[in-house]
């Protein structure tokens, strides 16, 4: 391929910038706009959900309250912010007028909902979640204002049903008569919800970790509680306290002391513990309940004695951190041989062959540039993941592939790279110029972009050793997590970096010749295959209309690439061409912003879907259970499925031992699956668990399976 002429580079930049800028705008609520029609209430088979406001009329500088009101049928419930042993809290996404901001959800005190030996937190019958809406001081338009809420919730009895709705509330014009008075029914609901908010508890509360790190002792001085009262504590976030564990009240001089069971993510160092202390006092005809919002701090003795202070915690974690760094480095090395990465790696190796006799400094500069692109991309990905998780999102490795829009864009990128290698059009730099030589000067940018691309295409793969390392990283402080991701990047970048540093290795490669062009063109086909696989993933995430739109966009993009290669436009014509093609692709991709949910027509797939409750029920009934945590975009998962799980021998062994096979599909984001992965120290799929009656914990199988590995695990039943 020949370097691009200077006059054509602005057209390329305009095309790529226009495409991704317009796609970004298509995703933003402000550009896509609120629906012209919508309802403030929706009824499902299990609940009636209504979006309310008080006061109903907006005024500049005002704080207006929004409420999401659930009316549930008998015996069904939705969840609190910390759902407990299982479940998922309601997820609210707002589309508001410019300048308006929605605050945090104000959660009423939940009920404890026992499910066998486990405990969840949630609400039965009815609940109202209130959210403050802050309106700027600037004057409001004379027209009515529209508020749109995209809500997702899980409603459960024994089985759980995910539900969602788009609710639209229209606030009357500021000049509308009578709207400012509000609705009495809404006001009563909001008043009842506020009455269920917890009161601020006394300050000075603290917690202590027991010597065996299995229990916490919570001490709340200055809180008088009747001796007859039942007292229980619920952490605001999942992890520090086991919701199903025993809670034992202890004697305390002038307050309350409670001994609770530590959860899967106990407090570390002197981190505060936030939660509710609920007091239920028996009365005639029932009981009175009051709750206190607490922030408990690590007791000074806990830090002073060295058992859990910051220094001791760091020291105790240092062996685990070193092990995680080593596993991450090995996982990065093995990631190079995963099917996602090999095509890009081979393309870059061609560049090193072409430059075998080049100046060693220039060759080293390109090797370092490639490594820098990898390290930079991994750290950006890790930082994004940590920030989103800190905001409450349940995410893990490969989370970006849970977005249908990003899956489609990756498929388009793979197609462009393949067409470039096939010679349909030529580019000399940029992310899709990965087949270019390691020329001097501007070639460093292309090499850096190749490292970025390698990380992008590696994200669907999970190599051996990666799962344990990343699972550890995502439960540790940000510094340790970033160090683990950096070790993963170092292992990933090492092979080609060695190729650029050690000229002796280059002698093992064939000399440059016509074979390089043929190999370059042949390498386009694995990339076409990757694009086809990504489209298959997309078909698992969307409905028919959204998938058809994505296919149409693929055809438009291929046509645009061919026209670009044939036309060789000048800069100003290239800008117009790029803008037109980008706008057309954006219009085709708009259905992926809010895609239809793909529904399986295979009845057995629904019967074999995983849930924590189903596992407990089956094990309690004496049945062994094999759980496959998988995703359509996880190549390792699909390989394991073909070579080890879907074979006739494995199916026969399952049948002989009456093993129930359950699938936990993480193709689209599922907080319950994410939490289960975290409980087993994983940040992504695959994960394979074998439960046996009478065994307290499941057997965790390796990430790479074979029929023999599965057979050996089944022999342990």
XYZ file of C-alpha atoms in Angstrom:
717
model
C 0.000 0.000 0.000
C 1.229 3.480 -0.838
C 1.266 6.396 1.607
C -1.674 8.704 1.257
C -1.141 11.950 -0.576
C -1.101 15.131 1.491
C -4.204 16.459 -0.230
C -6.217 13.397 0.763
C -5.368 13.417 4.493
C -7.929 16.154 5.396
C -10.644 14.096 3.720
C -9.697 11.040 5.790
C -9.667 13.056 9.002
C -13.019 14.597 8.118
C -14.549 11.216 7.348
C -13.464 9.559 10.604
C -14.105 12.623 12.763
C -17.497 13.190 11.183
C -18.547 9.568 11.582
C -17.656 9.248 15.253
C -18.810 12.761 16.165
C -22.221 12.174 14.633
C -22.508 8.759 16.292
C -21.663 10.411 19.613
C -24.326 13.032 18.998
C -26.804 10.323 18.084
C -26.223 8.726 21.479
C -26.731 11.931 23.445
C -30.210 12.600 24.809
C -30.094 16.221 23.735
C -29.668 15.311 20.061
C -31.978 12.339 19.956
C -34.661 14.309 21.742
C -37.516 13.242 23.972
C -40.363 11.299 22.421
C -43.214 13.380 21.162
C -45.715 11.091 22.844
C -45.376 9.164 26.068
C -47.168 8.101 29.203
C -46.386 8.895 32.825
C -47.702 5.477 33.891
C -47.274 1.921 32.669
C -48.801 -1.349 33.821
C -47.101 -4.724 33.585
C -48.227 -8.151 34.698
C -46.742 -7.518 38.149
C -46.750 -3.781 38.799
C -48.136 -0.395 37.939
C -45.341 2.175 37.721
C -46.060 5.911 37.646
C -43.834 8.978 37.297
C -45.079 11.878 39.460
C -43.969 15.420 40.296
C -44.683 17.878 43.112
C -45.217 20.714 42.564
C -46.382 20.026 39.056
C -45.336 23.457 37.805
C -41.655 24.424 37.488
C -40.212 27.751 38.615
C -36.666 29.182 38.159
C -34.304 28.243 41.002
C -36.770 25.755 42.449
C -36.128 22.203 43.677
C -38.953 20.106 42.323
C -39.470 16.540 43.529
C -39.992 13.625 41.168
C -41.354 10.313 42.372
C -41.350 6.848 40.832
C -44.293 5.040 42.416
C -44.582 1.235 42.299
C -47.866 -0.557 43.012
C -47.084 -4.278 43.171
C -49.375 -7.282 43.056
C -49.528 -9.455 46.171
C -46.368 -11.333 47.223
C -44.121 -9.659 44.637
C -41.386 -7.149 45.474
C -38.811 -4.749 44.048
C -35.419 -4.056 45.600
C -33.655 -1.475 47.772
C -30.349 0.188 46.758
C -28.530 -2.856 48.217
C -30.722 -5.777 47.121
C -29.126 -8.179 49.600
C -28.228 -11.763 48.758
C -29.699 -11.506 45.243
C -31.684 -9.175 43.019
C -30.982 -5.753 41.520
C -31.923 -2.202 42.488
C -34.076 -0.130 40.098
C -31.988 1.757 37.545
C -33.129 5.280 36.571
C -31.835 7.269 33.576
C -33.188 10.797 33.100
C -33.566 12.957 30.002
C -34.135 16.522 31.234
C -34.391 20.050 29.827
C -31.069 21.827 29.385
C -29.546 22.906 32.692
C -31.828 20.789 34.874
C -30.152 18.227 37.126
C -31.558 15.200 38.968
C -30.170 14.320 42.395
C -29.737 10.968 44.101
C -32.631 8.633 44.863
C -34.006 8.965 48.408
C -34.704 5.386 49.459
C -37.386 4.491 52.014
C -36.325 2.019 54.698
C -36.657 -1.471 53.170
C -38.097 -4.682 54.541
C -36.060 -7.806 55.095
C -37.317 -10.393 52.607
C -36.278 -13.950 53.541
C -35.839 -16.405 50.666
C -35.018 -19.749 52.263
C -31.746 -19.292 54.161
C -30.985 -16.000 52.376
C -32.166 -12.448 52.986
C -32.926 -9.708 50.499
C -33.870 -6.062 51.034
C -36.822 -4.591 49.192
C -40.410 -3.392 49.126
C -43.739 -5.169 48.824
C -47.206 -3.759 47.995
C -46.119 -0.178 47.193
C -43.147 2.167 47.377
C -42.283 5.655 46.126
C -38.690 6.549 45.223
C -38.191 10.329 45.413
C -35.566 12.261 43.439
C -34.875 16.018 43.770
C -34.844 17.929 40.503
C -32.920 21.194 40.553
C -34.032 23.894 38.117
C -31.567 26.666 37.142
C -32.135 30.303 38.060
C -32.530 31.316 34.420
C -35.978 32.125 33.107
C -38.000 29.181 31.849
C -39.516 28.977 28.373
C -43.207 29.723 28.119
C -43.838 26.237 26.715
C -44.428 23.049 28.691
C -41.358 21.111 29.840
C -40.900 17.410 29.173
C -39.167 14.945 31.517
C -38.320 11.451 30.286
C -37.319 8.559 32.533
C -35.933 5.265 31.247
C -36.422 2.893 34.183
C -35.374 -0.726 34.622
C -36.331 -2.845 37.609
C -36.445 -6.437 38.764
C -39.718 -7.685 40.238
C -39.548 -10.983 42.089
C -41.506 -13.519 44.032
C -39.666 -16.843 43.784
C -38.828 -16.242 40.138
C -37.601 -12.809 39.003
C -38.810 -10.846 35.981
C -36.762 -7.924 34.570
C -39.037 -5.099 33.426
C -38.472 -1.668 31.935
C -40.416 1.324 30.694
C -39.971 4.797 29.246
C -42.092 7.230 31.241
C -42.799 10.776 30.081
C -44.043 13.567 32.339
C -45.075 16.950 30.929
C -44.816 19.932 33.279
C -47.311 22.640 32.347
C -46.229 26.055 31.137
C -45.242 28.458 33.950
C -48.241 30.550 32.927
C -50.755 27.701 33.155
C -53.437 28.388 35.753
C -53.834 26.072 38.748
C -50.841 23.818 38.103
C -48.788 25.285 40.962
C -51.234 23.948 43.552
C -50.198 20.360 42.828
C -52.177 17.171 43.094
C -53.403 16.133 46.596
C -52.980 12.408 45.868
C -49.375 12.926 44.750
C -48.684 15.049 47.819
C -50.012 12.316 50.103
C -47.826 9.695 48.391
C -44.757 11.918 48.698
C -45.492 12.650 52.354
C -45.857 8.926 53.058
C -42.529 8.248 51.299
C -40.739 10.944 53.334
C -42.130 9.444 56.532
C -40.294 6.212 55.629
C -36.907 7.866 55.202
C -34.342 7.033 57.881
C -33.506 9.652 60.479
C -29.925 10.835 60.908
C -28.261 8.649 63.524
C -25.903 9.824 66.252
C -22.315 10.564 65.303
C -19.370 8.772 66.820
C -20.393 5.267 65.724
C -17.597 2.800 65.013
C -16.962 -0.758 63.926
C -14.376 -3.381 64.831
C -13.273 -6.433 62.872
C -12.967 -9.665 64.838
C -9.615 -11.455 65.073
C -10.748 -14.094 62.578
C -12.126 -11.376 60.243
C -15.488 -13.148 60.125
C -17.626 -10.683 62.073
C -17.959 -6.964 62.651
C -18.962 -5.371 65.925
C -20.940 -2.174 65.344
C -21.071 0.300 68.227
C -23.516 3.233 68.201
C -23.178 5.260 71.425
C -25.965 7.576 72.529
C -28.789 5.618 70.883
C -31.391 4.476 73.405
C -33.180 1.276 72.371
C -35.825 -0.705 74.203
C -34.490 -4.044 75.457
C -37.390 -5.824 73.771
C -36.583 -4.339 70.367
C -35.140 -6.296 67.465
C -32.177 -4.501 65.879
C -30.614 -5.155 62.475
C -28.139 -3.401 60.209
C -28.078 -3.160 56.400
C -25.090 -1.695 54.557
C -25.857 0.810 51.812
C -23.603 -1.070 49.399
C -23.319 -4.767 48.681
C -20.296 -6.498 50.196
C -19.237 -5.239 53.659
C -21.962 -7.080 55.581
C -23.550 -10.424 54.731
C -27.315 -9.703 54.502
C -28.102 -13.353 55.256
C -25.648 -13.696 58.127
C -26.473 -13.750 61.811
C -26.861 -10.426 63.639
C -26.585 -10.585 67.422
C -27.337 -7.678 69.717
C -24.868 -7.171 72.558
C -25.008 -5.240 75.800
C -23.790 -1.644 75.621
C -23.637 1.073 78.260
C -25.300 4.079 76.670
C -26.089 2.840 73.186
C -26.373 -0.137 70.865
C -23.812 -2.775 69.939
C -24.466 -5.305 67.220
C -22.351 -8.227 66.031
C -22.855 -8.938 62.316
C -21.372 -11.341 59.774
C -18.778 -9.992 57.369
C -19.718 -10.088 53.687
C -17.670 -10.903 50.604
C -16.037 -7.427 50.494
C -15.205 -6.538 54.112
C -14.145 -2.981 54.986
C -10.416 -2.467 54.501
C -8.133 -0.140 56.416
C -10.041 2.705 58.017
C -12.724 2.996 55.294
C -16.093 4.139 56.698
C -19.103 1.844 56.729
C -22.422 3.431 55.701
C -25.810 1.868 56.266
C -29.089 1.685 58.154
C -29.697 0.593 61.718
C -33.322 -0.516 61.973
C -35.059 -0.843 65.346
C -38.329 -2.805 65.537
C -40.098 -2.456 68.879
C -43.055 -4.767 69.619
C -46.355 -3.034 70.313
C -49.911 -4.119 70.757
C -51.182 -5.287 67.385
C -47.772 -5.198 65.704
C -44.461 -3.405 65.992
C -43.131 0.122 65.572
C -40.161 0.565 63.303
C -37.612 3.372 63.162
C -34.363 3.558 61.248
C -31.189 5.608 61.553
C -28.732 6.467 58.783
C -25.227 5.803 60.114
C -21.655 6.376 59.077
C -19.417 4.135 61.166
C -15.659 4.609 61.315
C -12.987 2.048 62.100
C -12.334 2.035 65.831
C -8.952 3.604 66.751
C -7.848 0.377 68.407
C -8.494 -1.430 65.148
C -5.922 0.718 63.409
C -3.495 1.059 66.301
C -3.059 -2.655 66.960
C -1.877 -3.216 63.406
C -4.552 -5.780 62.629
C -6.269 -3.790 59.922
C -4.614 -0.403 59.684
C -3.470 0.935 56.322
C 0.109 -0.236 56.734
C -0.899 -3.679 57.940
C -3.477 -3.979 55.191
C -0.879 -3.093 52.573
C 1.566 -5.555 54.065
C -0.989 -8.337 54.205
C -2.067 -7.656 50.669
C 1.430 -7.391 49.213
C 1.816 -11.161 48.528
C -1.638 -11.227 46.936
C -0.789 -8.123 44.913
C 2.487 -9.624 43.688
C 0.675 -12.813 42.711
C -2.001 -10.785 40.873
C 0.706 -8.818 39.033
C 2.399 -12.053 37.986
C -0.859 -13.624 36.807
C -1.765 -10.447 34.912
C 1.618 -10.437 33.152
C 1.232 -14.092 32.132
C -2.346 -13.423 31.025
C -1.119 -10.541 28.851
C 1.474 -12.790 27.214
C -1.124 -15.459 26.451
C -3.546 -12.834 25.162
C -1.277 -12.465 22.124
C -2.214 -15.942 20.877
C -5.974 -15.462 21.299
C -7.918 -15.473 17.999
C -9.009 -11.851 18.435
C -5.446 -10.555 18.465
C -3.453 -12.733 16.076
C -4.458 -10.895 12.858
C -3.351 -7.499 14.217
C -0.167 -9.022 15.631
C 0.693 -10.594 12.280
C 0.095 -7.313 10.466
C 2.500 -5.507 12.752
C 5.078 -8.297 12.423
C 5.025 -7.677 8.666
C 6.118 -4.126 9.320
C 9.079 -5.323 11.345
C 10.078 -7.700 8.532
C 9.916 -4.828 6.057
C 12.153 -2.732 8.304
C 14.573 -5.528 9.277
C 17.539 -3.530 8.044
C 16.397 -0.164 9.291
C 18.166 2.012 11.811
C 17.985 0.225 15.218
C 16.928 3.436 16.944
C 14.035 3.915 14.568
C 12.986 0.290 14.971
C 13.155 0.626 18.774
C 11.129 3.831 18.618
C 8.364 1.991 16.774
C 8.452 -0.881 19.262
C 8.140 1.532 22.164
C 5.361 3.425 20.378
C 3.410 0.188 19.917
C 3.903 -0.689 23.603
C 2.869 2.835 24.626
C -0.377 2.481 22.657
C -1.127 -0.767 24.498
C -0.307 0.572 27.970
C -2.230 3.793 27.333
C -5.317 1.896 26.149
C -5.295 -0.539 29.062
C -4.968 2.272 31.604
C -7.769 4.268 29.955
C -9.972 1.169 29.927
C -9.121 0.424 33.576
C -9.756 4.021 34.667
C -13.100 4.097 32.875
C -14.101 0.786 34.431
C -13.109 1.919 37.935
C -14.904 5.266 37.588
C -18.106 3.625 36.380
C -17.975 1.036 39.140
C -17.401 3.779 41.721
C -20.604 5.377 40.413
C -22.518 2.178 41.143
C -22.440 0.487 37.743
C -22.064 -3.283 37.750
C -19.373 -3.862 35.128
C -16.506 -6.190 34.345
C -13.932 -7.111 31.695
C -15.389 -6.702 28.218
C -18.195 -4.454 29.523
C -18.002 -2.217 26.443
C -19.220 -5.141 24.316
C -22.485 -5.114 26.246
C -23.398 -1.983 24.259
C -24.967 -2.853 20.876
C -23.830 0.480 19.435
C -20.174 -0.171 20.298
C -20.400 -3.728 18.983
C -21.664 -2.350 15.658
C -18.895 0.262 15.533
C -16.261 -2.407 16.188
C -17.700 -4.511 13.365
C -17.468 -1.471 11.077
C -13.876 -0.843 12.169
C -12.913 -4.469 11.433
C -14.510 -4.171 7.985
C -12.561 -0.975 7.218
C -9.276 -2.549 8.322
C -9.990 -5.595 6.151
C -10.876 -3.495 3.106
C -7.719 -1.471 3.640
C -5.598 -4.639 3.680
C -7.400 -5.958 0.595
C -6.423 -2.812 -1.298
C -9.942 -1.434 -1.784
C -8.626 1.894 -0.503
C -5.310 3.067 0.954
C -4.514 5.053 4.051
C -1.121 6.020 5.301
C -1.821 6.786 8.965
C -4.482 6.541 11.599
C -6.149 3.718 13.431
C -7.013 1.726 10.332
C -3.611 2.141 8.682
C -2.232 -0.824 10.554
C -0.793 -2.467 7.486
C 1.606 0.358 6.703
C 5.343 0.114 7.046
C 7.293 1.430 10.003
C 8.437 4.462 8.089
C 10.116 7.345 9.820
C 8.387 10.418 11.159
C 4.614 10.171 10.994
C 4.791 6.366 11.091
C 5.073 6.488 14.884
C 1.471 7.616 15.125
C 0.344 4.632 13.070
C 2.348 2.296 15.305
C 0.799 3.801 18.436
C -2.649 3.401 16.854
C -1.880 -0.246 16.130
C -1.300 -0.789 19.847
C -4.648 0.866 20.576
C -6.352 -1.332 17.984
C -4.766 -4.465 19.456
C -6.333 -3.663 22.840
C -9.702 -2.923 21.259
C -9.874 -6.281 19.492
C -8.454 -8.086 22.549
C -11.300 -6.967 24.822
C -13.649 -9.868 23.901
C -10.961 -12.391 24.908
C -10.089 -13.644 28.367
C -6.776 -15.480 28.486
C -5.808 -17.976 31.202
C -4.711 -16.310 34.478
C -6.505 -13.072 33.538
C -9.745 -13.826 35.389
C -8.150 -14.195 38.829
C -5.907 -11.159 38.366
C -8.680 -8.853 37.147
C -11.104 -10.113 39.782
C -8.535 -9.160 42.433
C -7.851 -5.774 40.795
C -11.482 -4.683 40.745
C -11.896 -5.282 44.491
C -8.771 -3.317 45.475
C -7.951 0.407 45.674
C -7.476 2.255 42.407
C -3.671 2.280 42.608
C -3.428 -1.501 42.935
C -6.048 -2.031 40.234
C -4.164 0.191 37.783
C -0.932 -1.652 38.607
C -2.557 -4.986 37.705
C -3.844 -3.571 34.407
C -0.375 -2.139 33.699
C 1.147 -5.595 34.271
C -1.412 -7.061 31.882
C -0.442 -4.423 29.296
C 3.271 -5.152 29.789
C 2.785 -8.851 29.102
C 0.632 -8.072 26.072
C 3.197 -5.670 24.576
C 6.308 -7.748 25.325
C 6.527 -10.056 22.232
C 6.589 -7.317 19.599
C 8.685 -5.084 21.838
C 11.307 -7.851 21.981
C 11.106 -8.152 18.202
C 12.028 -4.478 17.862
C 14.811 -4.601 20.471
C 16.571 -7.845 19.497
C 17.633 -7.874 15.816
C 18.623 -11.550 16.131
C 14.947 -12.474 16.374
C 14.277 -10.781 13.040
C 16.690 -13.187 11.334
C 14.265 -16.000 12.142
C 11.664 -14.338 9.939
C 11.610 -14.693 6.122
C 13.173 -11.968 4.023
C 10.901 -9.316 2.485
C 9.350 -10.286 -0.837
C 6.092 -10.639 -2.801
C 4.813 -13.055 -0.153
C 4.323 -10.096 2.199
C 1.675 -8.500 -0.005
C -0.152 -11.796 -0.417
C -0.034 -12.432 3.334
C -1.230 -8.889 3.991
C -4.236 -9.460 1.741
C -4.866 -12.876 3.294
C -4.910 -11.322 6.765
C -7.954 -9.321 5.718
C -10.100 -12.457 5.930
C -9.656 -13.064 9.672
C -10.750 -9.464 10.126
C -13.808 -10.039 7.940
C -14.477 -13.078 10.126
C -14.174 -10.905 13.240
C -16.665 -8.461 11.758
C -19.065 -11.328 11.015
C -18.678 -12.642 14.561
C -19.388 -9.182 16.014
C -22.532 -9.017 13.901
C -23.572 -12.370 15.328
C -23.046 -10.915 18.828
C -25.181 -7.963 17.778
C -27.937 -10.316 16.647
C -28.023 -11.742 20.202
C -28.443 -8.247 21.680
C -31.012 -6.588 19.431
C -34.239 -7.157 17.617
C -34.667 -7.708 13.905
C -35.159 -4.055 12.915
C -32.047 -2.805 14.766
C -29.962 -5.676 13.382
C -31.189 -4.946 9.852
C -30.251 -1.284 10.275
C -26.743 -2.292 11.350
C -26.374 -4.514 8.268
C -27.506 -1.657 6.034
C -24.897 0.576 7.667
C -22.249 -2.052 6.915
C -23.152 -1.990 3.219
C -23.099 1.836 3.158
C -19.672 1.857 4.811
C -18.264 -0.670 2.320
C -19.646 1.399 -0.558
C -18.136 4.570 0.910
C -14.723 2.884 1.258
C -14.864 1.650 -2.355
C -15.902 5.104 -3.637
C -13.090 6.668 -1.643
C -10.559 4.326 -3.219
C -11.908 4.872 -6.756
C -12.678 8.574 -6.583
C -9.540 9.836 -4.835
C -11.295 13.076 -3.914
C -9.608 16.336 -3.244
C -9.769 17.731 0.256
C -12.932 19.841 -0.073
C -14.826 17.155 -1.990
C -13.645 14.569 0.544
C -15.135 16.630 3.359
C -18.542 16.690 1.650
C -18.322 12.975 0.852
C -17.312 12.087 4.416
C -20.066 14.223 5.927
C -22.735 12.648 3.717
C -21.597 9.065 4.332
C -21.256 9.671 8.075
C -24.730 11.198 8.342
C -26.273 8.260 6.491
C -24.499 5.728 8.736
C -25.601 7.624 11.849
C -29.223 7.535 10.728
C -28.948 3.795 10.188
C -27.346 3.264 13.612
C -29.965 5.213 15.566
C -32.101 2.099 16.305
C -29.129 0.674 18.231
C -29.279 3.513 20.781
C -32.396 1.995 22.380
C -32.452 -1.473 20.811
C -35.202 -4.029 21.002
C -34.454 -6.877 23.368
C -33.750 -10.058 21.508
C -36.136 -12.810 22.540
C -35.106 -16.423 22.207
C -37.576 -18.675 20.448
C -35.963 -21.726 21.991
C -38.183 -22.708 24.885
C -35.445 -24.732 26.552
C -33.180 -21.681 26.764
C -35.655 -19.924 29.045
C -36.058 -22.999 31.274
C -32.296 -23.323 31.680
C -31.580 -19.672 32.450
C -29.491 -19.137 35.586
C -30.676 -17.484 38.752
C -29.259 -17.681 42.250
C -32.642 -18.787 43.590
C -32.886 -21.604 41.055
C -29.446 -22.923 42.005
C -30.372 -22.980 45.692
C -33.675 -24.737 44.999
C -32.070 -27.416 42.831
C -29.212 -28.104 45.269
C -31.684 -28.251 48.170
C -33.652 -30.837 46.174
C -30.523 -32.991 45.874
C -29.632 -32.151 42.250
C -26.073 -31.297 41.150
C -25.919 -28.091 39.088
C -23.398 -26.930 36.464
C -23.492 -23.170 35.779
C -21.935 -21.695 32.632
C -21.290 -17.942 32.978
C -20.867 -16.891 29.360
C -21.452 -14.136 26.797
C -21.906 -14.127 23.042
C -18.961 -11.731 22.640
C -16.583 -13.933 24.704
C -14.584 -16.006 22.216
C -13.075 -18.186 24.958
C -16.614 -19.010 26.100
C -17.696 -20.007 22.596
C -14.637 -22.223 22.101
C -15.222 -23.951 25.445
C -18.848 -24.469 24.479
C -17.926 -26.208 21.238
C -15.010 -28.360 22.420
C -16.106 -29.285 25.958
C -19.698 -28.482 26.899
C -21.838 -29.070 23.810
C -20.249 -32.406 22.930
C -22.100 -35.696 22.987
C -19.794 -37.147 25.670
C -20.339 -34.238 28.079
C -24.104 -34.296 27.558
C -24.120 -38.028 28.283
C -22.113 -37.531 31.480
C -24.497 -34.786 32.608
C -27.464 -37.072 31.969
C -25.903 -40.032 33.810
C -25.384 -37.930 36.947
C -28.661 -35.967 36.603
C -26.718 -32.689 36.414
C -28.835 -29.598 35.701
C -27.078 -27.326 33.189
C -27.767 -23.599 33.689
C -26.541 -20.704 31.558
C -25.857 -17.231 32.985
C -25.811 -15.085 29.837
C -23.818 -11.843 30.318
C -24.106 -10.724 26.678
C -26.153 -7.782 27.901
C -25.459 -6.190 31.249
C -26.914 -8.129 34.166
C -26.105 -6.849 37.698
C -27.032 -10.179 39.314
C -24.517 -12.044 37.145
C -21.902 -9.342 37.770
C -22.292 -9.709 41.526
C -22.005 -13.493 41.266
C -18.781 -13.130 39.269
C -17.415 -10.771 41.921
C -18.243 -13.251 44.679
C -15.923 -15.717 42.996
C -13.151 -13.175 42.440
C -13.800 -12.650 38.742
C -14.365 -9.527 36.707
C -15.554 -11.229 33.537
C -16.533 -14.434 31.810
C -15.979 -17.341 31.429
C -16.689 -18.836 34.841
C -17.794 -22.433 35.393
C -19.251 -23.622 38.710
C -20.259 -27.143 39.707
C -22.604 -27.334 42.707
C -23.134 -30.586 44.586
C -25.653 -31.354 47.355
C -23.956 -31.301 50.747
C -20.976 -29.318 49.460
C -20.880 -25.822 51.052
C -19.098 -24.137 48.125
C -19.139 -24.882 44.398
C -16.192 -26.333 42.519
C -14.617 -23.706 40.224
C -13.420 -25.172 36.914
C -10.529 -23.739 34.826
C -11.187 -21.021 32.266
C -10.030 -23.267 29.417
C -12.090 -26.445 29.298
C -11.791 -29.831 27.669
C -14.004 -32.896 27.856
C -11.506 -34.496 30.242
C -11.537 -31.488 32.582
C -15.347 -31.578 32.758
C -15.352 -35.361 33.229
C -12.839 -35.118 36.087
C -14.980 -32.484 37.796
C -18.087 -34.655 37.468
C -16.226 -37.557 39.072
C -16.058 -35.509 42.285
C -19.851 -35.635 42.695
